[in-house]
Amino acid sequence: MNFLEQVRDAGVIGCGGAGFPTHVKWNTTAEYLIVNAVECEPLLCTDRYLIRTFADRIIRACLAAAEQIHAQKIVIAIKKAYESECKALKNAIEAHRANIEIHMMESFYPAGDEQVVVREVTGRTVPFGGIPLDVGAVVSNAATLLAASDAMDGAPLIEKYITVTGAVRSPCIIKAPIGTPVAECIRMAGGALTEDALMIAGGPMMGQVISDKPEREQAVTKTTSGLLVFSRESYMGTYRCPMDLQALRKKAAAACIQCSYCTMLCPRHLLGHPLEPHRIMRMLARKEEITALLQENPTMQNAAYCSNCGVCTVYACPMGLQPSRVNAFLKEEMSRMGLRGAKGPETEPLDEREWRKVPTGRLTARLGALHYEGQCANVVREVIPAQVTISLRQGAGKAAEPIVKKGDAVTAGSLIAEIPNGALGSRVHASISGTVTEVSGAITIVGG
Ligand code: SF4
Ligand code: SF4
């Protein structure tokens, strides 16, 4: 079996974002393989732990992936401030006698945005509406490489390391089988310090609020890297509370002073992309329906190029408005209308980009979360759940098709759902041994 087949069979997907199937991403050729080890979201420390602990395995998979895509250059992008992690990587590179460069980056947000990483490492700008491959780069994150290393040994992706922090008694990194209920992870971190907590899966800037989802959907997935808990009264609790587009629109019409700070600090705008959130916010004051505004207006359609990094909302806007959330709604609406952001040419970043980068420390302070920073760097606990609920849609593409039924006995690591024939997707494996008790959009396994 070749490397790509091993990665496919193990159900490896991009662990850092949308969960694109890795066997599809690496089925290409590219000049650069870039390992994204930047971990730029405040409070998260999972990737740093993985790099400190498993650098050797990450480098091993890095070399296999580079060979697969015929990369001429392998570069690991990491923050200069992560000294122990840089040292671990250097030692592993030396041990493998590998020709891998480490690219040190400053601590700014969103340094780990794929398009920002590509710019910093290659000096090339990914065209708006494009992907890194358009400029000869494939970007994969450190956790994905670790999963690929396990795949080389025949081990499927069935567990995750996750930062659990925020308003919990004992912040830590946990190792949890895929499908572990979020409540168990929080319990393992000593429990929430606040009742009716707001829970976020991922980082505070780009993570998904999960506390309002049905309990069955609150489970660890292959893309979960963090679980954050906040009080509803905190800044995070208020800025991430549910709000519909009409409410956001009313607020924008009433309070946007058109200062354009949101645009001036937008990392995608600074890359030369045509995204201008202040113009989108201005459009919201008009009377037309959103669909009509989107249909007629290229300025509005440029919301498609937003990465939802949240800088405009959390850091830039002096009026407490939320351009990033507006853009997220517009993107959903565009997808319903069948509108897509067209791919543009390669752009030149703006001169001011260098001095408009947002320092991570100041961003964390703005989130009201400085006291949570670095809480759990070296505390690792393992969760052994009594049952898991494993979603059949772990990442991008079609949901996997179950190959087990209620009552079947499964062992940890056995295949329970297959990629639909000819479709984009990823395989799913049992993460604990036990009995299948439910098969619907997810497969529930009770241990034993
Ligand atoms: S979330 Fe805001 S700052 Fe980030 S890319 Fe979108 S518009 Fe720009
Ligand atoms: S920063 Fe806020 S007030 Fe200023 S233009 Fe943007 S949305 Fe409007």
Tab-separated table of C-alpha atoms and ligand atoms in Angstrom:
chain	number	residue	atom	x	y	z
A	1	MET	CA	0.000	0.000	0.000
A	2	ASN	CA	1.423	3.418	-0.886
A	3	PHE	CA	1.552	6.429	1.415
A	4	LEU	CA	-1.534	8.103	-0.053
A	5	GLU	CA	-3.570	4.898	0.370
A	6	GLN	CA	-2.386	4.586	3.976
A	7	VAL	CA	-3.526	8.168	4.646
A	8	ARG	CA	-6.885	7.560	2.956
A	9	ASP	CA	-7.492	4.278	4.746
A	10	ALA	CA	-6.716	5.846	8.110
A	11	GLY	CA	-9.351	8.555	7.569
A	12	VAL	CA	-6.882	11.427	7.893
A	13	ILE	CA	-8.320	14.893	7.304
A	14	GLY	CA	-6.893	18.372	7.852
A	15	CYS	CA	-6.949	18.742	11.616
A	16	GLY	CA	-6.504	22.512	11.587
A	17	GLY	CA	-9.603	23.849	9.869
A	18	ALA	CA	-12.259	22.699	7.400
A	19	GLY	CA	-11.154	19.061	7.552
A	20	PHE	CA	-10.314	18.597	3.887
A	21	PRO	CA	-9.471	14.932	3.173
A	22	THR	CA	-5.680	14.717	3.256
A	23	HIS	CA	-5.370	11.954	0.646
A	24	VAL	CA	-7.043	14.296	-1.850
A	25	LYS	CA	-5.006	17.338	-0.850
A	26	TRP	CA	-1.717	15.474	-1.207
A	27	ASN	CA	-2.650	13.876	-4.525
A	28	THR	CA	-0.878	16.638	-6.430
A	29	THR	CA	2.526	18.141	-7.140
A	30	ALA	CA	3.731	21.399	-5.617
A	31	GLU	CA	6.973	23.298	-5.185
A	32	TYR	CA	6.443	23.861	-1.443
A	33	LEU	CA	5.237	21.691	1.395
A	34	ILE	CA	4.530	24.091	4.238
A	35	VAL	CA	3.850	22.730	7.705
A	36	ASN	CA	1.628	25.157	9.560
A	37	ALA	CA	2.848	24.990	13.161
A	38	VAL	CA	1.892	28.566	13.969
A	39	GLU	CA	-1.131	27.919	16.243
A	40	CYS	CA	-2.139	31.582	16.249
A	41	GLU	CA	-5.505	31.439	18.041
A	42	PRO	CA	-5.169	32.791	21.592
A	43	LEU	CA	-5.437	30.229	24.441
A	44	LEU	CA	-4.863	27.100	22.324
A	45	CYS	CA	-1.737	25.088	23.080
A	46	THR	CA	-2.500	21.713	21.481
A	47	ASP	CA	-0.196	21.906	18.462
A	48	ARG	CA	2.649	23.148	20.644
A	49	TYR	CA	2.234	20.107	22.891
A	50	LEU	CA	2.199	17.776	19.869
A	51	ILE	CA	5.348	19.361	18.449
A	52	ARG	CA	7.225	19.200	21.765
A	53	THR	CA	6.187	15.577	22.271
A	54	PHE	CA	6.053	14.045	18.788
A	55	ALA	CA	8.462	16.137	16.678
A	56	ASP	CA	10.184	13.037	15.344
A	57	ARG	CA	6.948	11.531	14.008
A	58	ILE	CA	5.856	14.851	12.538
A	59	ILE	CA	9.142	15.149	10.626
A	60	ARG	CA	8.877	11.548	9.429
A	61	ALA	CA	5.419	12.208	7.903
A	62	CYS	CA	6.614	15.541	6.583
A	63	LEU	CA	9.286	13.793	4.525
A	64	ALA	CA	6.786	11.228	3.204
A	65	ALA	CA	4.280	13.957	2.270
A	66	ALA	CA	6.996	16.013	0.566
A	67	GLU	CA	8.050	12.999	-1.469
A	68	GLN	CA	4.418	12.332	-2.386
A	69	ILE	CA	3.853	15.850	-3.794
A	70	HIS	CA	7.409	16.108	-5.223
A	71	ALA	CA	8.065	19.218	-3.140
A	72	GLN	CA	11.372	20.966	-3.782
A	73	LYS	CA	11.185	22.871	-0.507
A	74	ILE	CA	9.870	21.822	2.903
A	75	VAL	CA	9.278	24.670	5.323
A	76	ILE	CA	7.867	24.567	8.853
A	77	ALA	CA	6.238	27.882	9.782
A	78	ILE	CA	6.232	28.494	13.537
A	79	LYS	CA	6.224	31.461	15.898
A	80	LYS	CA	9.648	32.624	17.051
A	81	ALA	CA	8.245	32.758	20.584
A	82	TYR	CA	7.717	28.956	20.673
A	83	GLU	CA	11.304	28.270	21.692
A	84	SER	CA	10.969	24.714	23.069
A	85	GLU	CA	8.942	23.668	20.037
A	86	CYS	CA	11.538	25.137	17.636
A	87	LYS	CA	14.245	23.252	19.516
A	88	ALA	CA	12.305	19.960	19.336
A	89	LEU	CA	11.814	20.412	15.606
A	90	LYS	CA	15.491	21.267	15.016
A	91	ASN	CA	16.568	18.128	16.907
A	92	ALA	CA	14.168	15.933	14.924
A	93	ILE	CA	15.267	17.461	11.616
A	94	GLU	CA	18.892	16.795	12.556
A	95	ALA	CA	18.115	13.200	13.578
A	96	HIS	CA	16.480	12.587	10.183
A	97	ARG	CA	19.292	14.478	8.372
A	98	ALA	CA	16.424	16.213	6.583
A	99	ASN	CA	16.559	19.291	4.417
A	100	ILE	CA	13.768	21.193	6.140
A	101	GLU	CA	13.753	24.914	6.806
A	102	ILE	CA	12.155	26.453	9.887
A	103	HIS	CA	10.515	29.802	9.140
A	104	MET	CA	10.179	31.881	12.308
A	105	MET	CA	7.218	34.216	12.508
A	106	GLU	CA	6.296	37.067	14.845
A	107	SER	CA	3.388	36.705	17.294
A	108	PHE	CA	0.552	38.303	15.398
A	109	TYR	CA	-2.965	37.227	14.532
A	110	PRO	CA	-3.876	35.527	12.221
A	111	ALA	CA	-0.318	34.367	11.512
A	112	GLY	CA	-1.678	30.827	11.066
A	113	ASP	CA	-4.206	31.773	8.373
A	114	GLU	CA	-3.196	29.558	5.451
A	115	GLN	CA	-2.968	32.499	3.055
A	116	VAL	CA	-0.934	34.574	5.515
A	117	VAL	CA	1.461	31.657	6.091
A	118	VAL	CA	1.962	31.240	2.343
A	119	ARG	CA	2.735	34.944	1.955
A	120	GLU	CA	5.199	34.939	4.857
A	121	VAL	CA	7.013	31.797	3.680
A	122	THR	CA	7.032	32.143	-0.111
A	123	GLY	CA	6.574	35.882	-0.708
A	124	ARG	CA	3.706	34.919	-3.045
A	125	THR	CA	0.089	35.911	-2.502
A	126	VAL	CA	-2.680	33.379	-2.925
A	127	PRO	CA	-5.177	34.968	-5.348
A	128	PHE	CA	-8.530	35.932	-3.823
A	129	GLY	CA	-10.923	33.019	-4.226
A	130	GLY	CA	-7.914	30.747	-4.741
A	131	ILE	CA	-5.969	28.166	-2.743
A	132	PRO	CA	-2.258	27.861	-1.851
A	133	LEU	CA	-1.740	25.389	-4.705
A	134	ASP	CA	-2.377	28.290	-7.126
A	135	VAL	CA	1.032	29.626	-6.084
A	136	GLY	CA	2.753	26.262	-5.790
A	137	ALA	CA	2.174	25.472	-2.109
A	138	VAL	CA	0.478	22.747	-0.113
A	139	VAL	CA	-0.128	23.646	3.529
A	140	SER	CA	-0.838	21.064	6.240
A	141	ASN	CA	-0.844	21.531	9.966
A	142	ALA	CA	1.258	19.752	12.565
A	143	ALA	CA	-1.609	17.597	13.928
A	144	THR	CA	-2.422	16.397	10.407
A	145	LEU	CA	1.203	15.330	9.906
A	146	LEU	CA	1.097	13.439	13.191
A	147	ALA	CA	-2.068	11.617	12.055
A	148	ALA	CA	-0.329	10.783	8.754
A	149	SER	CA	2.618	9.344	10.690
A	150	ASP	CA	0.206	7.073	12.594
A	151	ALA	CA	-1.369	6.105	9.257
A	152	MET	CA	2.064	4.965	8.065
A	153	ASP	CA	1.973	2.472	10.961
A	154	GLY	CA	-1.551	1.371	10.016
A	155	ALA	CA	-3.247	3.285	12.858
A	156	PRO	CA	-6.421	5.198	11.945
A	157	LEU	CA	-7.286	8.663	13.228
A	158	ILE	CA	-9.474	7.832	16.254
A	159	GLU	CA	-8.325	10.184	19.002
A	160	LYS	CA	-7.512	13.846	19.451
A	161	TYR	CA	-5.438	15.999	21.748
A	162	ILE	CA	-7.489	19.012	22.815
A	163	THR	CA	-6.815	22.137	24.849
A	164	VAL	CA	-9.571	22.512	27.464
A	165	THR	CA	-9.369	25.914	29.094
A	166	GLY	CA	-11.179	29.127	30.022
A	167	ALA	CA	-13.577	29.122	32.965
A	168	VAL	CA	-12.801	25.550	34.099
A	169	ARG	CA	-11.320	24.429	37.439
A	170	SER	CA	-8.278	22.644	36.096
A	171	PRO	CA	-7.298	23.579	32.535
A	172	CYS	CA	-5.416	20.853	30.689
A	173	ILE	CA	-4.707	19.131	27.427
A	174	ILE	CA	-6.807	16.012	27.076
A	175	LYS	CA	-6.442	12.970	24.883
A	176	ALA	CA	-9.936	11.874	23.902
A	177	PRO	CA	-11.402	9.333	21.477
A	178	ILE	CA	-13.317	10.892	18.561
A	179	GLY	CA	-16.969	11.148	19.572
A	180	THR	CA	-16.299	11.727	23.295
A	181	PRO	CA	-19.074	13.933	24.721
A	182	VAL	CA	-17.813	17.469	25.286
A	183	ALA	CA	-19.270	17.353	28.821
A	184	GLU	CA	-16.798	14.530	29.687
A	185	CYS	CA	-13.892	16.635	28.451
A	186	ILE	CA	-15.013	19.580	30.562
A	187	ARG	CA	-15.407	17.261	33.567
A	188	MET	CA	-11.845	16.025	33.010
A	189	ALA	CA	-10.768	19.666	33.295
A	190	GLY	CA	-12.413	19.912	36.718
A	191	GLY	CA	-15.793	21.143	35.454
A	192	ALA	CA	-17.014	24.582	34.414
A	193	LEU	CA	-16.680	27.450	36.887
A	194	THR	CA	-19.862	29.010	35.643
A	195	GLU	CA	-23.424	27.769	35.184
A	196	ASP	CA	-24.963	27.923	31.715
A	197	ALA	CA	-21.500	28.354	30.224
A	198	LEU	CA	-20.787	29.351	26.644
A	199	MET	CA	-18.716	26.590	25.060
A	200	ILE	CA	-16.610	26.990	21.953
A	201	ALA	CA	-15.015	24.204	19.920
A	202	GLY	CA	-11.783	25.613	18.503
A	203	GLY	CA	-10.159	28.956	19.257
A	204	PRO	CA	-11.901	32.022	20.654
A	205	MET	CA	-11.687	33.876	17.332
A	206	MET	CA	-12.748	31.286	14.778
A	207	GLY	CA	-14.151	28.411	16.833
A	208	GLN	CA	-17.803	27.332	16.730
A	209	VAL	CA	-20.206	27.955	19.607
A	210	ILE	CA	-21.473	24.485	20.543
A	211	SER	CA	-23.248	25.039	23.857
A	212	ASP	CA	-26.540	25.765	22.086
A	213	LYS	CA	-26.395	22.620	19.928
A	214	PRO	CA	-28.292	19.402	20.789
A	215	GLU	CA	-26.300	17.300	23.266
A	216	ARG	CA	-25.749	14.492	20.736
A	217	GLU	CA	-23.883	16.949	18.491
A	218	GLN	CA	-21.630	18.159	21.300
A	219	ALA	CA	-18.880	15.630	20.737
A	220	VAL	CA	-15.187	15.617	19.826
A	221	THR	CA	-14.537	15.467	16.071
A	222	LYS	CA	-11.382	15.044	14.000
A	223	THR	CA	-11.095	18.831	13.684
A	224	THR	CA	-11.548	19.655	17.390
A	225	SER	CA	-8.367	21.246	18.720
A	226	GLY	CA	-9.773	23.175	21.670
A	227	LEU	CA	-12.763	23.371	23.992
A	228	LEU	CA	-13.170	26.757	25.619
A	229	VAL	CA	-15.569	27.697	28.382
A	230	PHE	CA	-16.673	31.256	29.125
A	231	SER	CA	-19.233	32.866	31.343
A	232	ARG	CA	-22.165	34.369	29.414
A	233	GLU	CA	-21.407	37.715	31.095
A	234	SER	CA	-17.814	37.862	29.834
A	235	TYR	CA	-16.824	39.668	26.647
A	236	MET	CA	-16.664	36.319	24.826
A	237	GLY	CA	-20.092	35.369	26.182
A	238	THR	CA	-21.696	38.550	24.917
A	239	TYR	CA	-19.930	38.862	21.574
A	240	ARG	CA	-20.567	35.209	20.622
A	241	CYS	CA	-24.223	35.172	21.752
A	242	PRO	CA	-26.764	34.206	19.066
A	243	MET	CA	-27.841	37.079	16.822
A	244	ASP	CA	-29.630	37.001	13.459
A	245	LEU	CA	-28.769	38.984	10.359
A	246	GLN	CA	-31.672	41.405	10.853
A	247	ALA	CA	-30.393	42.349	14.330
A	248	LEU	CA	-26.848	42.764	13.000
A	249	ARG	CA	-28.185	44.843	10.127
A	250	LYS	CA	-30.157	47.151	12.415
A	251	LYS	CA	-27.105	47.691	14.609
A	252	ALA	CA	-24.919	48.392	11.595
A	253	ALA	CA	-27.418	50.908	10.178
A	254	ALA	CA	-27.706	52.683	13.516
A	255	ALA	CA	-24.113	52.728	14.697
A	256	CYS	CA	-21.579	52.268	11.891
A	257	ILE	CA	-19.618	55.529	11.688
A	258	GLN	CA	-17.763	54.447	8.523
A	259	CYS	CA	-14.391	54.921	10.163
A	260	SER	CA	-13.160	52.003	7.979
A	261	TYR	CA	-10.891	50.592	10.729
A	262	CYS	CA	-12.387	47.166	9.948
A	263	THR	CA	-11.017	47.383	6.418
A	264	MET	CA	-7.709	48.952	7.424
A	265	LEU	CA	-6.918	46.033	9.748
A	266	CYS	CA	-8.456	43.224	7.674
A	267	PRO	CA	-5.680	40.664	6.996
A	268	ARG	CA	-7.201	39.670	3.647
A	269	HIS	CA	-7.593	43.316	2.562
A	270	LEU	CA	-3.957	43.867	3.560
A	271	LEU	CA	-2.968	41.009	1.230
A	272	GLY	CA	-4.436	43.101	-1.595
A	273	HIS	CA	-7.736	41.218	-1.801
A	274	PRO	CA	-10.814	43.305	-2.719
A	275	LEU	CA	-12.587	42.685	0.617
A	276	GLU	CA	-13.724	45.946	2.281
A	277	PRO	CA	-15.942	45.228	5.285
A	278	HIS	CA	-16.732	48.925	5.927
A	279	ARG	CA	-18.382	49.159	2.498
A	280	ILE	CA	-20.415	46.015	3.190
A	281	MET	CA	-21.531	47.531	6.505
A	282	ARG	CA	-22.570	50.727	4.679
A	283	MET	CA	-24.689	48.708	2.226
A	284	LEU	CA	-26.609	47.177	5.133
A	285	ALA	CA	-28.238	50.557	5.830
A	286	ARG	CA	-30.037	50.390	2.467
A	287	LYS	CA	-33.656	49.278	2.291
A	288	GLU	CA	-33.340	46.427	-0.250
A	289	GLU	CA	-33.546	42.763	0.692
A	290	ILE	CA	-30.179	41.098	1.283
A	291	THR	CA	-30.658	38.851	-1.769
A	292	ALA	CA	-31.166	41.908	-3.997
A	293	LEU	CA	-28.128	43.659	-2.495
A	294	LEU	CA	-26.014	40.560	-3.071
A	295	GLN	CA	-27.319	40.022	-6.586
A	296	GLU	CA	-26.520	43.532	-7.764
A	297	ASN	CA	-23.511	44.449	-5.812
A	298	PRO	CA	-19.913	43.213	-6.282
A	299	THR	CA	-18.881	44.968	-3.033
A	300	MET	CA	-21.290	42.763	-1.086
A	301	GLN	CA	-20.228	39.650	-2.994
A	302	ASN	CA	-16.656	40.267	-1.875
A	303	ALA	CA	-17.767	38.916	1.512
A	304	ALA	CA	-16.918	35.565	-0.142
A	305	TYR	CA	-13.229	36.378	0.371
A	306	CYS	CA	-13.584	36.792	4.143
A	307	SER	CA	-11.747	34.198	6.241
A	308	ASN	CA	-13.918	34.957	9.300
A	309	CYS	CA	-10.780	35.631	11.317
A	310	GLY	CA	-12.765	38.087	13.479
A	311	VAL	CA	-10.147	40.891	13.581
A	312	CYS	CA	-12.697	43.444	12.324
A	313	THR	CA	-15.141	42.544	15.099
A	314	VAL	CA	-12.923	41.889	18.112
A	315	TYR	CA	-10.063	44.273	17.463
A	316	ALA	CA	-10.924	46.950	14.918
A	317	CYS	CA	-14.447	48.225	15.370
A	318	PRO	CA	-14.773	51.041	17.943
A	319	MET	CA	-18.587	50.727	17.896
A	320	GLY	CA	-18.880	47.091	18.928
A	321	LEU	CA	-20.249	46.028	15.545
A	322	GLN	CA	-19.628	42.617	14.019
A	323	PRO	CA	-18.590	42.757	10.346
A	324	SER	CA	-17.188	39.205	10.528
A	325	ARG	CA	-20.569	37.809	11.529
A	326	VAL	CA	-22.294	39.816	8.814
A	327	ASN	CA	-19.890	38.296	6.298
A	328	ALA	CA	-20.567	34.798	7.599
A	329	PHE	CA	-24.313	35.331	7.034
A	330	LEU	CA	-23.683	36.786	3.564
A	331	LYS	CA	-21.546	33.788	2.628
A	332	GLU	CA	-24.339	31.424	3.687
A	333	GLU	CA	-26.836	33.457	1.680
A	334	MET	CA	-24.549	33.445	-1.371
A	335	SER	CA	-24.185	29.715	-1.158
A	336	ARG	CA	-28.021	29.378	-1.084
A	337	MET	CA	-28.214	31.681	-4.144
A	338	GLY	CA	-25.522	29.724	-5.985
A	339	LEU	CA	-23.146	32.724	-6.012
A	340	ARG	CA	-19.427	32.058	-5.618
A	341	GLY	CA	-16.513	34.463	-5.251
A	342	ALA	CA	-14.674	34.291	-8.582
A	343	LYS	CA	-10.944	33.601	-8.491
A	344	GLY	CA	-8.869	36.710	-9.070
A	345	PRO	CA	-5.267	37.386	-10.082
A	346	GLU	CA	-2.313	37.265	-7.695
A	347	THR	CA	-2.306	40.574	-5.793
A	348	GLU	CA	0.382	42.703	-4.154
A	349	PRO	CA	-0.008	43.231	-0.397
A	350	LEU	CA	-0.508	46.798	0.795
A	351	ASP	CA	2.626	48.605	2.032
A	352	GLU	CA	1.024	49.167	5.429
A	353	ARG	CA	0.506	45.410	5.989
A	354	GLU	CA	3.675	45.091	8.056
A	355	TRP	CA	2.708	47.647	10.690
A	356	ARG	CA	-0.973	46.730	10.794
A	357	LYS	CA	-0.445	43.166	12.001
A	358	VAL	CA	-2.432	42.584	15.205
A	359	PRO	CA	-0.198	41.570	18.175
A	360	THR	CA	-1.543	38.342	19.742
A	361	GLY	CA	-1.102	39.641	23.317
A	362	ARG	CA	-3.205	42.731	22.648
A	363	LEU	CA	-5.864	40.652	20.940
A	364	THR	CA	-6.032	38.287	23.928
A	365	ALA	CA	-6.401	41.300	26.231
A	366	ARG	CA	-9.224	42.596	24.023
A	367	LEU	CA	-10.953	39.216	24.405
A	368	GLY	CA	-10.705	39.633	28.192
A	369	ALA	CA	-8.816	36.334	28.290
A	370	LEU	CA	-5.229	37.221	29.262
A	371	HIS	CA	-5.601	35.393	32.600
A	372	TYR	CA	-6.354	32.141	30.757
A	373	GLU	CA	-3.235	32.293	28.562
A	374	GLY	CA	-0.751	29.413	28.933
A	375	GLN	CA	-2.715	27.742	31.741
A	376	CYS	CA	-2.444	24.180	30.546
A	377	ALA	CA	0.847	23.870	28.710
A	378	ASN	CA	2.102	20.704	30.439
A	379	VAL	CA	-0.905	19.032	32.035
A	380	VAL	CA	-2.161	16.117	29.931
A	381	ARG	CA	-5.055	13.824	30.901
A	382	GLU	CA	-6.674	10.923	29.094
A	383	VAL	CA	-10.448	10.573	28.845
A	384	ILE	CA	-11.938	7.071	28.674
A	385	PRO	CA	-15.606	7.677	27.835
A	386	ALA	CA	-18.382	5.149	28.497
A	387	GLN	CA	-19.839	5.943	25.082
A	388	VAL	CA	-18.971	7.924	21.963
A	389	THR	CA	-21.114	9.513	19.262
A	390	ILE	CA	-19.101	9.730	16.065
A	391	SER	CA	-20.437	12.038	13.369
A	392	LEU	CA	-20.423	10.606	9.857
A	393	ARG	CA	-19.448	14.049	8.543
A	394	GLN	CA	-16.088	14.750	10.131
A	395	GLY	CA	-14.868	17.306	7.593
A	396	ALA	CA	-15.283	18.583	4.048
A	397	GLY	CA	-17.133	16.513	1.457
A	398	LYS	CA	-19.937	13.983	1.708
A	399	ALA	CA	-20.884	12.210	4.925
A	400	ALA	CA	-19.410	8.720	5.198
A	401	GLU	CA	-21.783	5.763	4.680
A	402	PRO	CA	-22.195	3.462	7.707
A	403	ILE	CA	-21.125	-0.166	7.232
A	404	VAL	CA	-22.254	-1.259	10.713
A	405	LYS	CA	-25.736	-1.589	12.198
A	406	LYS	CA	-27.317	-1.402	15.623
A	407	GLY	CA	-26.189	-4.314	17.782
A	408	ASP	CA	-22.868	-4.900	16.004
A	409	ALA	CA	-19.767	-5.386	18.152
A	410	VAL	CA	-16.815	-3.211	17.081
A	411	THR	CA	-13.234	-2.853	18.220
A	412	ALA	CA	-11.299	0.415	18.495
A	413	GLY	CA	-9.789	1.203	15.103
A	414	SER	CA	-12.205	-0.915	13.037
A	415	LEU	CA	-13.861	0.705	10.022
A	416	ILE	CA	-17.465	1.762	10.668
A	417	ALA	CA	-18.220	4.088	7.733
A	418	GLU	CA	-16.847	4.284	4.198
A	419	ILE	CA	-16.390	7.154	1.717
A	420	PRO	CA	-19.376	7.147	-0.686
A	421	ASN	CA	-18.384	5.783	-4.077
A	422	GLY	CA	-16.531	8.384	-6.173
A	423	ALA	CA	-17.231	11.194	-3.668
A	424	LEU	CA	-14.984	13.555	-1.735
A	425	GLY	CA	-14.924	12.432	1.882
A	426	SER	CA	-13.111	10.497	4.572
A	427	ARG	CA	-13.437	7.118	6.282
A	428	VAL	CA	-14.625	6.833	9.872
A	429	HIS	CA	-13.399	4.267	12.423
A	430	ALA	CA	-14.627	3.114	15.829
A	431	SER	CA	-12.775	5.098	18.474
A	432	ILE	CA	-13.569	2.670	21.338
A	433	SER	CA	-14.424	-1.022	21.524
A	434	GLY	CA	-18.059	-1.805	22.279
A	435	THR	CA	-21.525	-2.216	20.788
A	436	VAL	CA	-23.193	0.009	18.210
A	437	THR	CA	-26.409	1.344	19.749
A	438	GLU	CA	-27.536	3.898	17.166
A	439	VAL	CA	-26.827	4.662	13.506
A	440	SER	CA	-28.199	7.903	12.072
A	441	GLY	CA	-26.175	11.031	11.158
A	442	ALA	CA	-23.733	9.700	13.738
A	443	ILE	CA	-22.816	6.294	15.103
A	444	THR	CA	-23.106	5.745	18.849
A	445	ILE	CA	-20.933	3.072	20.451
A	446	VAL	CA	-21.340	2.021	24.066
A	447	GLY	CA	-18.065	0.749	25.472
A	448	GLY	CA	-17.531	-2.669	26.950
B	1	SF4	S1	-13.332	38.513	9.507
B	1	SF4	FE1	-13.135	40.701	9.145
B	1	SF4	S2	-10.966	41.091	9.315
B	1	SF4	FE2	-11.172	38.867	9.018
B	1	SF4	S3	-11.046	38.545	6.819
B	1	SF4	FE3	-13.209	38.827	7.298
B	1	SF4	S4	-13.588	40.993	6.996
B	1	SF4	FE4	-11.401	40.729	7.134
B	2	SF4	S1	-14.907	49.620	12.159
B	2	SF4	FE1	-17.051	49.470	12.840
B	2	SF4	S2	-17.805	51.575	12.800
B	2	SF4	FE2	-15.897	51.557	11.606
B	2	SF4	S3	-16.595	51.196	9.488
B	2	SF4	FE3	-16.147	49.208	10.350
B	2	SF4	S4	-18.088	48.475	11.149
B	2	SF4	FE4	-18.307	50.672	10.825
